[in-house]
Coordinates of C-alpha atoms and ligand atoms in Angstrom, one line a residue:
X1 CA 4.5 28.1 -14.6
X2 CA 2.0 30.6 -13.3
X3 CA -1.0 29.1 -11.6
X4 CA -3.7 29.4 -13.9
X5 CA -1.7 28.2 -17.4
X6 CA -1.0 25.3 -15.3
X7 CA -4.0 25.0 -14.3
X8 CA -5.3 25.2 -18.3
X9 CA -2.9 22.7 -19.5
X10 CA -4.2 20.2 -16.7
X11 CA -7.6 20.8 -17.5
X12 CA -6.9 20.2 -21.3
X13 CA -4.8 17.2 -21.2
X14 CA -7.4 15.6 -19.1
X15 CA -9.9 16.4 -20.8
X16 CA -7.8 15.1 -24.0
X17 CA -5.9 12.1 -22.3
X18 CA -9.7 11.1 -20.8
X19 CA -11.9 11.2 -24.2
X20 CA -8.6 9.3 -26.2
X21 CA -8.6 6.8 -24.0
X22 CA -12.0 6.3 -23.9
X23 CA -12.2 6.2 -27.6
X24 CA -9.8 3.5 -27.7
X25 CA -11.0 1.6 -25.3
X26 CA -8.2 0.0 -22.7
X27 CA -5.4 1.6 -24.8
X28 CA -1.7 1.8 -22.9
X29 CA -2.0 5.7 -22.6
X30 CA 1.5 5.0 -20.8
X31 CA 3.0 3.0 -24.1
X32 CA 2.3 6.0 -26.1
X33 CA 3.9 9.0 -23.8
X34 CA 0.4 9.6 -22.1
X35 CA 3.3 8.7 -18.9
X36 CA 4.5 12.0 -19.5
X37 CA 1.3 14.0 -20.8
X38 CA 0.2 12.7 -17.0
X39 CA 3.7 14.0 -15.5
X40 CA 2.4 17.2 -17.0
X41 CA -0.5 17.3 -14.4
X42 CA 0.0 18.3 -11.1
X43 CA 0.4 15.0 -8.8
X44 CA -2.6 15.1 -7.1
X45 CA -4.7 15.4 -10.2
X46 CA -2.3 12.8 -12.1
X47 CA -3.6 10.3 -9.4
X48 CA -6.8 11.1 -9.8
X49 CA -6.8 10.6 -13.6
X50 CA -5.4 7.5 -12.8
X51 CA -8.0 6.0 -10.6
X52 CA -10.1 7.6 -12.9
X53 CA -8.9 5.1 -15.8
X54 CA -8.5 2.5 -13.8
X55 CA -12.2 2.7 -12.5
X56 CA -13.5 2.9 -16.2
X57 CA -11.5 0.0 -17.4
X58 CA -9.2 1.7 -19.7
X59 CA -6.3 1.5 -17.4
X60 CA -3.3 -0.2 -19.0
X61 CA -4.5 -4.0 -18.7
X62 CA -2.2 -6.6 -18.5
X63 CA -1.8 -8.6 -21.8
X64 CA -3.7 -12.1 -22.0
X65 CA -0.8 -14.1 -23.2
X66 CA 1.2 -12.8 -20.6
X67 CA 2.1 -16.0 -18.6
X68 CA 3.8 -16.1 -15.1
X69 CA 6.2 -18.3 -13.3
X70 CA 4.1 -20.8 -11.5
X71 CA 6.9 -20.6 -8.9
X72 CA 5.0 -17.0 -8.0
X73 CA 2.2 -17.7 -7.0
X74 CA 2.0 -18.2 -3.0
X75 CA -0.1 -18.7 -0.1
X76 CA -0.4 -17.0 3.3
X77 CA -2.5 -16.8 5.9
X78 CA -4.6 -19.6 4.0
X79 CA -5.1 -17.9 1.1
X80 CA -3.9 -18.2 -2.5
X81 CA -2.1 -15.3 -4.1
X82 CA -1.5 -15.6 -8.0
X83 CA 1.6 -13.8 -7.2
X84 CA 3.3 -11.5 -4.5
X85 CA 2.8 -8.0 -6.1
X86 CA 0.7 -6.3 -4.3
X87 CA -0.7 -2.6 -4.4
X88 CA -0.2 -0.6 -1.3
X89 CA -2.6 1.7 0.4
X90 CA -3.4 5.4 -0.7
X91 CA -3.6 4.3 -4.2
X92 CA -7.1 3.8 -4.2
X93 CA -8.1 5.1 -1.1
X94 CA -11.9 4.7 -1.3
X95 CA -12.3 1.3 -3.1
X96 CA -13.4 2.2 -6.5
X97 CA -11.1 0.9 -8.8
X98 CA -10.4 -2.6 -7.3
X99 CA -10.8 -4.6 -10.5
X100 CA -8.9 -2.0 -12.8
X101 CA -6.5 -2.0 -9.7
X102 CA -6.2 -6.3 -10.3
X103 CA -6.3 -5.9 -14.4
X104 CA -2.6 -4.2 -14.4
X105 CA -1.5 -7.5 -13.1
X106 CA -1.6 -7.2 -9.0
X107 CA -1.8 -10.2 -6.7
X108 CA -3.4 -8.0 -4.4
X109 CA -5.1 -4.8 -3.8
X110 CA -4.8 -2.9 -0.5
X111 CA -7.6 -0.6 -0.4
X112 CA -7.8 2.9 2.5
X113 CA -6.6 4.2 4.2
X114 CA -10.0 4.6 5.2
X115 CA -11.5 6.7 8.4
X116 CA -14.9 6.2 10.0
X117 CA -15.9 9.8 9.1
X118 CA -15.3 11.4 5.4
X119 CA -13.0 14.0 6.1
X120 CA -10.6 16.4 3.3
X121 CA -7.0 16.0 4.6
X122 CA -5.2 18.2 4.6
X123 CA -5.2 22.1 2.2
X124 CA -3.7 21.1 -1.2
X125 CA -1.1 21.2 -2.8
X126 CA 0.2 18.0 -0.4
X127 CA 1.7 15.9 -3.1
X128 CA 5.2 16.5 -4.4
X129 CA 7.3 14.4 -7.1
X130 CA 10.8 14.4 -6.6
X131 CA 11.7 13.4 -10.2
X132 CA 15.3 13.0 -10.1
X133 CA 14.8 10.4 -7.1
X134 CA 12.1 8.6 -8.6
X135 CA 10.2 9.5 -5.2
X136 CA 7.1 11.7 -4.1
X137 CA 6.7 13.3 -0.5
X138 CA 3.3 12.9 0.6
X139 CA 0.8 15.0 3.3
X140 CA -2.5 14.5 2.5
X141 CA -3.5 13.8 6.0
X142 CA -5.9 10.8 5.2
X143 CA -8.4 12.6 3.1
X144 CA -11.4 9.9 3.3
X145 CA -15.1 9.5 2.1
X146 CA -15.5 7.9 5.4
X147 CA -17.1 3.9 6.2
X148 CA -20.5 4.7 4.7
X149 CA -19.6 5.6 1.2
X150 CA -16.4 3.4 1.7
X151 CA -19.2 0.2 2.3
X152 CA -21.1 1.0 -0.6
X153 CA -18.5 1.1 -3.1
X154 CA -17.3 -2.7 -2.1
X155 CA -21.0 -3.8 -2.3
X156 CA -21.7 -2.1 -5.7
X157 CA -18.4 -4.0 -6.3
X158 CA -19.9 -7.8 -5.0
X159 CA -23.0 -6.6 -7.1
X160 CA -20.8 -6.7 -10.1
X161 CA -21.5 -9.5 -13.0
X162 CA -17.6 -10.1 -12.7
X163 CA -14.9 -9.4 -10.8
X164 CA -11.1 -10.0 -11.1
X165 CA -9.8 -12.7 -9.0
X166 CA -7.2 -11.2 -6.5
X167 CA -7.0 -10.6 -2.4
X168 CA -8.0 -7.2 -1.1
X169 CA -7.1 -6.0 1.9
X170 CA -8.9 -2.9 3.5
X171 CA -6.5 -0.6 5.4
X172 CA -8.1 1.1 8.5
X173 CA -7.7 4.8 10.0
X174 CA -9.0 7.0 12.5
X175 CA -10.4 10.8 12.2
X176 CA -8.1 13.4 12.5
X177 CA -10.3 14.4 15.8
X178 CA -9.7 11.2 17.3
X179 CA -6.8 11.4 20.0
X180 CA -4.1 9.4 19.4
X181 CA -5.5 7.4 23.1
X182 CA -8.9 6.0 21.1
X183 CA -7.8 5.5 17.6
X184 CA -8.4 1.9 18.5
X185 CA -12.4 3.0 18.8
X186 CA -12.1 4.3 15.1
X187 CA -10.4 1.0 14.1
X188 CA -12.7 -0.9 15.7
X189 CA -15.5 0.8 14.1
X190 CA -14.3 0.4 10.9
X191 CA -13.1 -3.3 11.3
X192 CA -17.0 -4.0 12.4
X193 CA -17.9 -2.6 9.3
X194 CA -15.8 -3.6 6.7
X195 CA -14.5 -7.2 7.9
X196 CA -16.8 -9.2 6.0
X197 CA -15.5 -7.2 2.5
X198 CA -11.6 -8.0 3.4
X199 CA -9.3 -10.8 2.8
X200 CA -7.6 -8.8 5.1
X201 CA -7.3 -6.1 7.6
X202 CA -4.6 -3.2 8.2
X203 CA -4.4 -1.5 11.3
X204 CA -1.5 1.5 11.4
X205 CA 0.8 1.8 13.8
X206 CA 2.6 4.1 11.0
X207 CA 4.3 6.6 13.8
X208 CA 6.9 6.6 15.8
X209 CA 4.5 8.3 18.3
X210 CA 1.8 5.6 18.4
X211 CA -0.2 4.6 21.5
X212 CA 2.3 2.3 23.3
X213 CA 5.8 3.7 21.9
X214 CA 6.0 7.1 22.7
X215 CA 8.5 7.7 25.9
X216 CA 8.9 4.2 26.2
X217 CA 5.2 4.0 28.1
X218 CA 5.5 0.4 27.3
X219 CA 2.8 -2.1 25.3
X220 CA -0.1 -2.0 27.1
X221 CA -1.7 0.9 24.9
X222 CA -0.4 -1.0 21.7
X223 CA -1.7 -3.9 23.3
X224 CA -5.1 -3.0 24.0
X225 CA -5.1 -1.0 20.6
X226 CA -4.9 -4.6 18.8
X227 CA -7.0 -6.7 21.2
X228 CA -9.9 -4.2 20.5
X229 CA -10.0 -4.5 16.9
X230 CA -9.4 -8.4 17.2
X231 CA -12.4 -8.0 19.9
X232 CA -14.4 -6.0 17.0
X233 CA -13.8 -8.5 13.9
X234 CA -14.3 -11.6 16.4
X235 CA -17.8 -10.3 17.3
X236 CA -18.9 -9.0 13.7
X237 CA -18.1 -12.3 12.6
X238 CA -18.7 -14.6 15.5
X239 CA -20.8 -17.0 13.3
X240 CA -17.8 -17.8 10.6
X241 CA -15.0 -20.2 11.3
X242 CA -12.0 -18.4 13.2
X243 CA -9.7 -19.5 10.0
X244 CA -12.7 -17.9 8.0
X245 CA -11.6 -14.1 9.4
X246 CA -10.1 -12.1 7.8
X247 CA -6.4 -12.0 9.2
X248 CA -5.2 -8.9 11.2
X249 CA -2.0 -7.2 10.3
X250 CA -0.2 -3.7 11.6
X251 CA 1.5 -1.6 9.6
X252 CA 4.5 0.2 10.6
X253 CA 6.7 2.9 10.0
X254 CA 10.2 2.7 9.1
X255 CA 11.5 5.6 11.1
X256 CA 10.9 3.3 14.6
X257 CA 14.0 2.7 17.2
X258 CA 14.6 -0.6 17.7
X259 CA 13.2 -0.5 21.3
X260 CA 10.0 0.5 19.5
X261 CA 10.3 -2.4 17.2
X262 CA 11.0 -5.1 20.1
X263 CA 7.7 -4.0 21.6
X264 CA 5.7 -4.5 18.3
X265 CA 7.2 -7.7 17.6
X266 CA 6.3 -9.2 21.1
X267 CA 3.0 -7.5 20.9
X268 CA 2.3 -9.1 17.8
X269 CA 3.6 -12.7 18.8
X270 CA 1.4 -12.5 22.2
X271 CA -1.7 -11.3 20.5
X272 CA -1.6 -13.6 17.6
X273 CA -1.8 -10.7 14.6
X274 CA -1.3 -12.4 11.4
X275 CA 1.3 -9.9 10.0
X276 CA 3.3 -6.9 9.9
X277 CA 3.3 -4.6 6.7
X278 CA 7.0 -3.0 6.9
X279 CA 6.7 -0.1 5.6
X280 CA 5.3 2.7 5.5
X281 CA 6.5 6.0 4.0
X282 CA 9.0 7.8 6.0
X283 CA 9.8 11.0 8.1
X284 CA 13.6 11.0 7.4
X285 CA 15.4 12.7 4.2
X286 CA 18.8 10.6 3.3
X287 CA 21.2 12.6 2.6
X288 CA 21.7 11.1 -0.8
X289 CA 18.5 13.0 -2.5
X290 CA 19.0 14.4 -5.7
X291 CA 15.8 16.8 -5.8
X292 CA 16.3 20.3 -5.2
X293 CA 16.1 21.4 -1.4
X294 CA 12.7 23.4 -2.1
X295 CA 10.8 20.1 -2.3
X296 CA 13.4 18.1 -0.1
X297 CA 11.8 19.9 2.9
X298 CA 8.5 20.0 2.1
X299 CA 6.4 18.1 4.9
X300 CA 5.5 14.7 4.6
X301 CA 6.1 11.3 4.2
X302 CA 9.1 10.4 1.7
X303 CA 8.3 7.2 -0.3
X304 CA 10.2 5.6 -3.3
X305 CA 13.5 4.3 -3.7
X306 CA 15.5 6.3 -1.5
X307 CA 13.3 4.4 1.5
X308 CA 13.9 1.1 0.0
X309 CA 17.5 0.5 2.1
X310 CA 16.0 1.7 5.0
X311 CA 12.5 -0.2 5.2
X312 CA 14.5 -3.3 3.8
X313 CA 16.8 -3.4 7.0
X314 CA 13.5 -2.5 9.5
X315 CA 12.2 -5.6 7.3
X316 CA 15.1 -7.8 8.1
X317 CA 15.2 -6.9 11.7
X318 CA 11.2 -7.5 12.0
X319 CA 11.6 -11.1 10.5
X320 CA 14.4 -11.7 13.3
X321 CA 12.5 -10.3 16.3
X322 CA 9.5 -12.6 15.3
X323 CA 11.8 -15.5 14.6
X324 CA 10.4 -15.8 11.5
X325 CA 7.2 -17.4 12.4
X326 CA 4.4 -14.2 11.5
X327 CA 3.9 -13.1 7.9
X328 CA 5.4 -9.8 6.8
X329 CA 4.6 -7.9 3.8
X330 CA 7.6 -6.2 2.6
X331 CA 7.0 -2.3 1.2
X332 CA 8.9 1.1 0.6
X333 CA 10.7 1.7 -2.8
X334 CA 10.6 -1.2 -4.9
X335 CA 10.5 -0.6 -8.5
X336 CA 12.4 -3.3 -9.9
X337 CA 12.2 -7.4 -9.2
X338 CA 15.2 -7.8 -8.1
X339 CA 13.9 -5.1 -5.3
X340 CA 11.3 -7.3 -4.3
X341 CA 13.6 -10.1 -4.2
X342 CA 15.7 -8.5 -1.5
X343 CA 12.1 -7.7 0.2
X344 CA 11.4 -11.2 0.2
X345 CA 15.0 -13.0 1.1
X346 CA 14.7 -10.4 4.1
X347 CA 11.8 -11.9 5.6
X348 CA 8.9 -10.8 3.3
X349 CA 6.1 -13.6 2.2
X350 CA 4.7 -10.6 -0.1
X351 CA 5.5 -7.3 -1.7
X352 CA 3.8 -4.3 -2.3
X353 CA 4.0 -1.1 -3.7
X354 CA 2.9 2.2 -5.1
X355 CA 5.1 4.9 -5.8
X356 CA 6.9 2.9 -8.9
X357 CA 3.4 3.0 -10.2
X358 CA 3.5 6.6 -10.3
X359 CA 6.8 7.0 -12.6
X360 CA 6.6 3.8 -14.6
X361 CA 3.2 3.5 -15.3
X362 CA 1.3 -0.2 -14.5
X363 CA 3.6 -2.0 -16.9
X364 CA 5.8 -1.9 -14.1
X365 CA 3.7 -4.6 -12.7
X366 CA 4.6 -7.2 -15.2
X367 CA 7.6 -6.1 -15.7
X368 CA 8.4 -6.6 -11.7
X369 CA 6.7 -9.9 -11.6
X370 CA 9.1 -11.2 -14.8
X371 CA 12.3 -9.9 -13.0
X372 CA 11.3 -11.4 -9.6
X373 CA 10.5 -15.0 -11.3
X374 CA 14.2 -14.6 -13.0
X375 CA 15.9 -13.6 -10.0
X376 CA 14.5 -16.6 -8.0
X377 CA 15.4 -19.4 -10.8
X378 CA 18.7 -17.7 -11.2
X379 CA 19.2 -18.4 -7.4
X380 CA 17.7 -22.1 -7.5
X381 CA 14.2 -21.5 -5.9
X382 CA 11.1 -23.2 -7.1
X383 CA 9.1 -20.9 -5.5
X384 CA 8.3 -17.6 -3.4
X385 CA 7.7 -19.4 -0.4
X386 CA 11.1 -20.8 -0.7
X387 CA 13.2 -17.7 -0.5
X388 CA 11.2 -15.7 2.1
X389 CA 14.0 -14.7 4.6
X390 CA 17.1 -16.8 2.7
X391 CA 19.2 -14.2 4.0
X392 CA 18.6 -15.3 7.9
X393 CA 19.4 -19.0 6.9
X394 CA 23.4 -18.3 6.0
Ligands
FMN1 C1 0.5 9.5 -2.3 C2 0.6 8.5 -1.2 C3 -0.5 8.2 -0.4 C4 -0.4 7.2 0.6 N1 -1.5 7.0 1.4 C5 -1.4 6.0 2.3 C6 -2.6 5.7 3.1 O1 -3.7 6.3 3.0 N2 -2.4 4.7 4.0 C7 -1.3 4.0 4.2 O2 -1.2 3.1 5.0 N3 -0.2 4.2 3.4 C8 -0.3 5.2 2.5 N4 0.8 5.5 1.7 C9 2.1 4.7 1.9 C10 2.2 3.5 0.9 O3 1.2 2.6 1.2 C11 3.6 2.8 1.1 O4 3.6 2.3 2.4 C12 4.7 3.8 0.9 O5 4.5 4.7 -0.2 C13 6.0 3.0 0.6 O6 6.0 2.3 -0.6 P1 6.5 2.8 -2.1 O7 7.9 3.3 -1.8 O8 6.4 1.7 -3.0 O9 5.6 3.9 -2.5 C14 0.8 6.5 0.7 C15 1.8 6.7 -0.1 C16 1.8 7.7 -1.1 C17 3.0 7.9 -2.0
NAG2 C1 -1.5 6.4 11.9 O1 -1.0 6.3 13.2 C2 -0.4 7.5 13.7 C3 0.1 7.2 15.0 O2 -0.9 6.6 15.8 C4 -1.4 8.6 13.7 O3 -0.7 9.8 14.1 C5 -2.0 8.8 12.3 O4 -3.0 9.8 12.4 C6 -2.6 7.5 11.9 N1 -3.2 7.7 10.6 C7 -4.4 7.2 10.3 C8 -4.9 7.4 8.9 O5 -5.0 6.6 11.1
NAG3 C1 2.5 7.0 7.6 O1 3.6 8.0 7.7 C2 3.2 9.3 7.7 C3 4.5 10.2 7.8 O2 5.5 9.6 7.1 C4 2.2 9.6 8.8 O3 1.8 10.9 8.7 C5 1.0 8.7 8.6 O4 0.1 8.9 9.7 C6 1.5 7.2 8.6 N1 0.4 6.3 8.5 C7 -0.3 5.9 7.5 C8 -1.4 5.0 7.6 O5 0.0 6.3 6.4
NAG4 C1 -14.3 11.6 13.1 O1 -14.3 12.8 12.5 C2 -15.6 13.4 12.5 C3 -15.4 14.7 11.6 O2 -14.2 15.3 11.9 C4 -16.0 13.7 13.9 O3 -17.3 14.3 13.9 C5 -16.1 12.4 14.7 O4 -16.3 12.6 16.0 C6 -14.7 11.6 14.6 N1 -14.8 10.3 15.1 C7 -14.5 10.0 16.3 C8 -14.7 8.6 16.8 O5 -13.9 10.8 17.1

């Protein structure tokens, strides 16, 4: 399609999709096709009509007399989780849709990534779908509004008459100027300044070229990387109980060596982080893609369900390396519940994800949660807790 029809038939079904739904206030645009009339947009601008809805309240909701297995709902780190499905970051990336974000059904919200400076990302377009996989490649390069605007959209949001109950974590970043040797001064920064909004804190380790595990330098830079931003949240809230912080977790991506992984897990262990979220999109293209080769190699991180083998395995090995005793967050192609399942008997205490979101629409939430709660009583387990890393124990 030639630039500028496409560019017409986004602007129409917008404008169209936008004033339905806001004449019918909180309807499923998904149930009724508006799924594809969004696949009709360009990625980028589907998301944006998605955060769009979901910041106005007329994202899909979940029903009221939906009920859930009491078996899902879970505690870590201290605090209570109605269930384990969380959203993972890039979603919203700026913190305005948190509640709409909670309404489709969510656990938990991860909010960022977020950098201490707005900055654009990188030149568009730098979102692909790769239908027949079910997957998108992403390069937006961390396109932010930066910690000021960031802060005032999560007190606008504590300002609010109501808000859903759920955890929300705030995933950090650093400036595309920032050398890789003093992202942990941009972490820091944003840590200071966003701890007391978070339930909890990501800090990403997402490369296989982070401070500390390129050229095997060893784990002092990783090492000093953490202990700054567990420096930064202990001083911007040195007068609240320590178990009153907001945990700290890394996030990593799935494309490490297993040397790389052996340093992080030891890291981790010595510094006390609370968690690992495993993972992030990756570099790699398996072999088994569908999608034609044009979009194949485009740049960027692949996410969906042809990373779910791969970050389930890193999962499984993480949960080993820390002997099971630090929280992981399993992530990277689940769409179904019996995907988070094997998440969770890897070694995960939660779930999250994003890109099923983007293909099946936030009735994927429910339906996930249902699936999961029927894969654990089919398997004899009262709860979450009970199955996190079942496979380890056989
Ligand atoms: C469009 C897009 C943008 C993303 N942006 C971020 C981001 O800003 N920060 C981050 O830590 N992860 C980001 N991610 C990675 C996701 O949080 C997640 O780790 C990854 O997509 C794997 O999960 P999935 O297969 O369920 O999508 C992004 C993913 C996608 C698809
Ligand atoms: C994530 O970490 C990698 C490696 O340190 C870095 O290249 C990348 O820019 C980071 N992204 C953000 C948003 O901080
Ligand atoms: C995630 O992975 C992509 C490449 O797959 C990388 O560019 C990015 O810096 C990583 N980190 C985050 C926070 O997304
Ligand atoms: C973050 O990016 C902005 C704009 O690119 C830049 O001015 C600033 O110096 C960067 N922050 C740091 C800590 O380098």
């Amino acid at each position: 399609m030639g630039t500028l029809i496409r560019l017409s038939v986004g602007l129409v079904t917008t404008g169209s999709v936008a004033a339905w739904a806001v004449l019918n206030d909180r309807i499923d645009v998904y149930r009724f096709g508006g799924g594809r009339i969004i696949q009709l947009l360009d990625p980028e601008n589907a998301h944006k009509f998605a955060i769009f809805a979901a910041k106005r309240g007329f994202a899909p909701r979940q029903q009221h007399s939906y009920s859930e297995w009491e078996g899902l709902q879970t505690q870590v780190w201290g605090r209570h989780f109605a269930n384990p499905i969380g959203l993972a970051a890039g979603f919203d990336k700026h913190a305005e849709a948190i509640d709409g974000c909670l309404a489709m059904g969510f656990g938990f919200v991860e909010v960022g990534s977020v950098t201490p400076e707005p900055q654009p990302g990188n030149p568009k377009p730098r979102v692909f779908r790769l239908i027949k996989d079910r997957a998108v490649i992403n390069r937006y390069g961390f396109n932010s509004v930066g910690l000021e605007a960031f802060e005032k959209n999560l007190k606008a949001r504590e300002s609010q008459h109501e808000v859903q109950p759920g955890v929300v974590g705030v995933n950090l970043g650093k400036n595309k100027t920032t050398p890789e040797a003093e992202a942990g001064v941009d972490y820091s920064r944003g840590a200071i300044k966003l701890c007391e909004y978070a339930d909890y804190i990501v800090v990403n380790v997402s490369s296989p070229n982070t401070p500390g595990l390129r050229n095997l330098q060893g784990k002092d830079p990783l090492r000093s990387l953490l202990g700054s931003v567990v420096s930064a949240r202990d001083s911007a809230l040195a007068s609240r109980a320590h178990d009153a912080r907001p945990p700290i977790l890394v996030k990593i991506a799935p494309d490490l060596h297993e040397h790389n992984l052996r340093d992080v897990a030891e890291v981790v262990m010595e510094l006390g982080i609370d968690g690992i979220i495993v993972s992030n999109t990756t570099v790699g293209r398996p072999d088994k893609l569908l999608s034609s080769s044009d979009v194949v190699k485009e740049a960027g991180g692949l996410s969906g369900p042809p990373l779910r083998e791969l970050s389930t395995k890193i999962l499984g090995d993480i949960y080993r390396l820390t002997e099971g005793k630090v929280p992981l967050v399993g992530c990277g192609g689940v769409s179904t519940g019996e995907d988070a399942y094997m998440k969770i008997r890897a070694g995960a205490s939660l779930v999250e994800l994003y890109t099923a979101l983007i293909y099946d629409g936030p009735r994927a939430v429910s339906r996930i949660k249902g699936e999961l709660a029927e894969a654990l009583q089919r398997d004899g387990f009262k709860s979450v807790q009970e199955a996190v890393g079942a496979d380890h124990t056989q």
